[in-house]
């Protein structure tokens, strides 16, 4: 019950934010971030029409996949260790958190082995926070070029996590910066690079992200409620 109502609220807010920005609401895909939440709640969101779910741990994702419908698109949004890549390739619809060439190389190796192509986003630490993963804006184009040159990888865009803030307006500058970076890189017409995805905005700031051009928003708490425990 609660999940369905929350979803309605979030989807309505996305629609209104898109309207304010003159964007078609279909341009934004809502990813329901289900980390730490039981499969029953995911099933509820699925029944309400959600097909995109986000998880931040490979083990948890592997446990959940066989218990849920096979047409779910699973998004890996958390920091990824290279030794876990082999479990993820072929399972995740997209990996949002690629932040090093070594990780991209590992994904490429595994993708080639499985004869598949993995869609990835480059995670950018726009605010330069010590505590966050991601490349700096200055390093982004280089990593995009290097990753795009690897077989078995399709670079689809950029992802960021804005600094924790009370006011969603505080996130705007970081979202705007990511969007600009994406447009600048797209203009370079790099082979095998299509900067079509911008993954930005969480429960606290997804409306602002929609206004600033997000194509994926990642909402957990706003759909499933507070998480009782969390390991980063
Ligand atoms: C947990 C998480 C989210 C969702 O956070 P909420 O504030 O609960 O919406 C989004 N993105 C990433 C990368 C996360 O780890």
Short mmCIF file of C-alpha atoms and ligand atoms in Angstrom, two decimals:
data_model
loop_
_atom_site.label_atom_id
_atom_site.label_comp_id
_atom_site.label_asym_id
_atom_site.label_seq_id
_atom_site.Cartn_x
_atom_site.Cartn_y
_atom_site.Cartn_z
CA UNK A 1 0.00 0.00 0.00
CA UNK A 2 2.53 2.52 1.14
CA UNK A 3 4.88 1.74 -1.73
CA UNK A 4 2.18 2.33 -4.34
CA UNK A 5 1.14 5.65 -2.79
CA UNK A 6 4.72 6.82 -2.48
CA UNK A 7 5.31 5.91 -6.10
CA UNK A 8 2.31 7.95 -7.20
CA UNK A 9 3.62 10.94 -5.30
CA UNK A 10 7.15 10.63 -6.71
CA UNK A 11 5.91 10.14 -10.27
CA UNK A 12 3.62 13.14 -9.97
CA UNK A 13 6.50 15.27 -8.70
CA UNK A 14 8.67 14.12 -11.60
CA UNK A 15 5.90 15.04 -14.04
CA UNK A 16 5.54 18.50 -12.54
CA UNK A 17 9.30 19.12 -12.48
CA UNK A 18 9.54 18.11 -16.15
CA UNK A 19 6.64 20.39 -16.98
CA UNK A 20 8.39 23.32 -15.28
CA UNK A 21 11.48 22.61 -17.36
CA UNK A 22 9.57 22.09 -20.60
CA UNK A 23 10.68 18.46 -20.84
CA UNK A 24 8.52 15.46 -21.73
CA UNK A 25 8.16 13.37 -18.54
CA UNK A 26 8.95 10.20 -20.53
CA UNK A 27 12.52 11.47 -20.78
CA UNK A 28 13.02 10.65 -17.09
CA UNK A 29 13.20 7.04 -15.94
CA UNK A 30 12.53 6.48 -12.27
CA UNK A 31 14.89 3.94 -10.73
CA UNK A 32 13.46 2.56 -7.50
CA UNK A 33 16.46 2.08 -5.23
CA UNK A 34 15.65 -1.10 -3.33
CA UNK A 35 18.90 -1.70 -1.43
CA UNK A 36 18.31 -3.24 2.04
CA UNK A 37 14.60 -3.67 1.19
CA UNK A 38 12.88 -7.07 1.00
CA UNK A 39 11.69 -8.66 -2.25
CA UNK A 40 8.06 -8.24 -1.14
CA UNK A 41 8.41 -4.47 -1.35
CA UNK A 42 10.14 -4.71 -4.71
CA UNK A 43 7.30 -6.91 -5.95
CA UNK A 44 4.84 -4.25 -4.81
CA UNK A 45 6.65 -1.59 -6.81
CA UNK A 46 6.81 -3.97 -9.77
CA UNK A 47 3.07 -4.49 -9.62
CA UNK A 48 2.63 -0.72 -9.62
CA UNK A 49 4.48 -0.67 -12.95
CA UNK A 50 8.12 -0.05 -12.00
CA UNK A 51 10.65 -2.01 -14.07
CA UNK A 52 13.91 -0.24 -13.14
CA UNK A 53 15.46 -1.00 -9.78
CA UNK A 54 18.76 0.09 -8.27
CA UNK A 55 21.04 -1.83 -5.93
CA UNK A 56 24.46 -0.95 -4.58
CA UNK A 57 25.81 -4.38 -3.63
CA UNK A 58 26.55 -7.23 -5.97
CA UNK A 59 25.74 -9.96 -3.44
CA UNK A 60 22.37 -8.47 -2.56
CA UNK A 61 21.54 -8.05 -6.23
CA UNK A 62 22.46 -11.68 -6.96
CA UNK A 63 20.23 -12.84 -4.10
CA UNK A 64 17.26 -10.81 -5.31
CA UNK A 65 17.37 -11.43 -9.06
CA UNK A 66 16.14 -15.06 -9.02
CA UNK A 67 13.28 -14.17 -6.66
CA UNK A 68 11.80 -11.48 -8.90
CA UNK A 69 10.36 -11.16 -12.42
CA UNK A 70 12.89 -11.52 -15.20
CA UNK A 71 11.86 -8.36 -17.06
CA UNK A 72 13.22 -6.12 -14.29
CA UNK A 73 16.12 -3.91 -15.37
CA UNK A 74 18.66 -3.90 -12.55
CA UNK A 75 20.91 -0.88 -12.21
CA UNK A 76 24.17 -1.17 -10.32
CA UNK A 77 24.54 2.20 -8.62
CA UNK A 78 27.08 1.46 -5.88
CA UNK A 79 30.85 1.35 -5.77
CA UNK A 80 32.01 -1.75 -7.61
CA UNK A 81 35.05 -3.88 -6.85
CA UNK A 82 36.79 -5.46 -9.78
CA UNK A 83 36.54 -8.97 -8.33
CA UNK A 84 32.71 -8.71 -8.35
CA UNK A 85 32.42 -7.68 -11.99
CA UNK A 86 32.15 -11.26 -13.26
CA UNK A 87 28.90 -11.78 -11.32
CA UNK A 88 27.35 -8.59 -12.58
CA UNK A 89 27.97 -8.73 -16.31
CA UNK A 90 24.96 -10.23 -18.05
CA UNK A 91 22.76 -9.38 -15.06
CA UNK A 92 22.83 -5.61 -14.70
CA UNK A 93 21.09 -3.52 -17.37
CA UNK A 94 23.51 -0.69 -16.66
CA UNK A 95 26.45 0.01 -14.36
CA UNK A 96 26.24 3.63 -13.15
CA UNK A 97 29.39 3.69 -11.05
CA UNK A 98 32.41 3.27 -13.31
CA UNK A 99 35.14 5.52 -11.96
CA UNK A 100 38.43 4.06 -13.14
CA UNK A 101 40.01 2.65 -16.26
CA UNK A 102 40.94 -0.53 -14.39
CA UNK A 103 37.30 -1.15 -13.53
CA UNK A 104 36.24 -0.43 -17.12
CA UNK A 105 38.90 -2.86 -18.35
CA UNK A 106 37.60 -5.58 -16.07
CA UNK A 107 34.02 -5.01 -17.29
CA UNK A 108 35.28 -5.14 -20.87
CA UNK A 109 37.15 -8.39 -20.30
CA UNK A 110 34.11 -10.04 -18.78
CA UNK A 111 31.75 -8.67 -21.44
CA UNK A 112 33.94 -10.03 -24.22
CA UNK A 113 34.12 -13.39 -22.46
CA UNK A 114 30.32 -13.51 -22.26
CA UNK A 115 29.93 -12.14 -25.79
CA UNK A 116 27.83 -9.22 -24.59
CA UNK A 117 27.93 -5.43 -24.42
CA UNK A 118 27.64 -3.67 -21.07
CA UNK A 119 26.11 -0.22 -20.82
CA UNK A 120 28.02 1.99 -18.41
CA UNK A 121 27.95 5.49 -16.99
CA UNK A 122 31.01 7.30 -15.70
CA UNK A 123 30.59 8.42 -12.10
CA UNK A 124 31.71 12.01 -11.58
CA UNK A 125 32.51 13.52 -8.20
CA UNK A 126 31.34 16.95 -9.27
CA UNK A 127 31.75 18.58 -5.86
CA UNK A 128 35.19 17.05 -5.26
CA UNK A 129 34.16 15.51 -1.95
CA UNK A 130 36.86 13.44 -0.23
CA UNK A 131 34.35 10.85 0.90
CA UNK A 132 32.91 10.15 -2.53
CA UNK A 133 33.91 7.92 -5.40
CA UNK A 134 34.00 9.20 -8.95
CA UNK A 135 36.41 10.98 -11.23
CA UNK A 136 36.84 14.75 -11.19
CA UNK A 137 35.17 16.78 -13.94
CA UNK A 138 38.63 17.38 -15.42
CA UNK A 139 39.36 13.67 -15.70
CA UNK A 140 35.97 12.72 -17.11
CA UNK A 141 36.58 13.15 -20.82
CA UNK A 142 39.76 11.09 -20.66
CA UNK A 143 38.02 8.21 -18.91
CA UNK A 144 35.09 8.41 -21.34
CA UNK A 145 37.51 8.13 -24.27
CA UNK A 146 39.49 5.28 -22.74
CA UNK A 147 36.41 3.29 -21.72
CA UNK A 148 34.73 3.82 -25.09
CA UNK A 149 37.76 2.37 -26.85
CA UNK A 150 37.40 -0.95 -24.99
CA UNK A 151 35.45 -3.81 -26.58
CA UNK A 152 32.20 -4.90 -24.94
CA UNK A 153 31.45 -1.51 -23.39
CA UNK A 154 29.01 1.18 -24.40
CA UNK A 155 29.49 4.52 -22.66
CA UNK A 156 25.97 5.97 -22.29
CA UNK A 157 26.57 9.03 -20.13
CA UNK A 158 27.41 10.32 -16.67
CA UNK A 159 26.27 9.82 -13.10
CA UNK A 160 26.72 11.88 -9.95
CA UNK A 161 25.71 12.00 -6.30
CA UNK A 162 25.30 15.55 -5.06
CA UNK A 163 26.63 16.41 -1.58
CA UNK A 164 24.19 15.80 1.26
CA UNK A 165 22.15 18.95 1.73
CA UNK A 166 19.08 20.20 3.56
CA UNK A 167 17.92 22.23 0.61
CA UNK A 168 17.46 20.66 -2.85
CA UNK A 169 18.43 24.01 -4.38
CA UNK A 170 21.97 23.35 -3.11
CA UNK A 171 22.23 20.42 -5.55
CA UNK A 172 21.32 22.46 -8.61
CA UNK A 173 24.81 23.72 -9.37
CA UNK A 174 26.22 20.16 -9.34
CA UNK A 175 23.49 18.84 -11.63
CA UNK A 176 23.94 21.77 -13.99
CA UNK A 177 27.69 21.18 -14.04
CA UNK A 178 27.21 17.48 -14.87
CA UNK A 179 24.80 18.33 -17.67
CA UNK A 180 27.24 20.84 -19.14
CA UNK A 181 30.08 18.32 -18.94
CA UNK A 182 27.91 15.79 -20.74
CA UNK A 183 27.01 18.23 -23.52
CA UNK A 184 30.66 19.28 -23.92
CA UNK A 185 31.78 15.67 -24.28
CA UNK A 186 28.95 14.81 -26.68
CA UNK A 187 30.06 17.67 -28.93
CA UNK A 188 33.46 16.02 -29.39
CA UNK A 189 31.81 13.18 -31.36
CA UNK A 190 33.92 10.47 -29.79
CA UNK A 191 33.56 7.04 -31.41
CA UNK A 192 31.23 4.71 -29.53
CA UNK A 193 30.16 7.50 -27.13
CA UNK A 194 26.54 8.62 -26.93
CA UNK A 195 26.03 10.89 -23.95
CA UNK A 196 22.30 10.25 -23.69
CA UNK A 197 21.99 9.31 -20.02
CA UNK A 198 22.35 11.55 -16.99
CA UNK A 199 21.85 9.70 -13.73
CA UNK A 200 21.35 12.28 -10.99
CA UNK A 201 18.92 13.08 -8.20
CA UNK A 202 17.89 11.09 -5.12
CA UNK A 203 15.00 11.42 -2.66
CA UNK A 204 16.13 14.84 -1.47
CA UNK A 205 16.75 16.44 -4.82
CA UNK A 206 15.23 14.48 -7.71
CA UNK A 207 12.88 17.30 -8.71
CA UNK A 208 15.80 19.67 -9.09
CA UNK A 209 17.61 16.97 -11.08
CA UNK A 210 14.64 16.65 -13.47
CA UNK A 211 14.69 20.40 -13.98
CA UNK A 212 18.39 20.21 -14.81
CA UNK A 213 18.18 17.40 -17.36
CA UNK A 214 18.30 14.07 -15.49
CA UNK A 215 17.28 11.04 -17.56
CA UNK A 216 17.53 8.70 -14.56
CA UNK A 217 16.58 9.64 -11.02
CA UNK A 218 17.47 7.17 -8.26
CA UNK A 219 14.89 7.26 -5.48
CA UNK A 220 15.01 4.93 -2.48
CA UNK A 221 13.68 6.45 0.74
CA UNK A 222 10.94 8.37 -1.06
CA UNK A 223 9.47 5.09 -2.31
CA UNK A 224 10.36 2.41 0.24
CA UNK A 225 10.79 4.50 3.40
CA UNK A 226 13.84 4.94 5.59
CA UNK A 227 16.50 2.23 5.55
CA UNK A 228 17.07 0.69 8.96
CA UNK A 229 20.69 -0.11 8.25
CA UNK A 230 23.17 0.91 5.69
CA UNK A 231 26.67 0.01 4.76
CA UNK A 232 28.42 2.16 2.20
C1 LIG B 1 21.01 4.78 -1.77
C2 LIG B 1 21.28 5.49 -3.04
C3 LIG B 1 20.27 6.26 -3.66
C4 LIG B 1 18.90 6.47 -3.09
O1 LIG B 1 18.99 7.30 -1.97
P1 LIG B 1 17.65 7.92 -1.27
O2 LIG B 1 18.13 9.14 -0.62
O3 LIG B 1 17.18 6.88 -0.33
O4 LIG B 1 16.69 8.17 -2.36
C5 LIG B 1 20.59 6.86 -4.87
N1 LIG B 1 21.81 6.72 -5.45
C6 LIG B 1 22.78 6.00 -4.88
C7 LIG B 1 24.10 5.89 -5.57
C8 LIG B 1 22.57 5.36 -3.66
O5 LIG B 1 23.55 4.65 -3.10
#
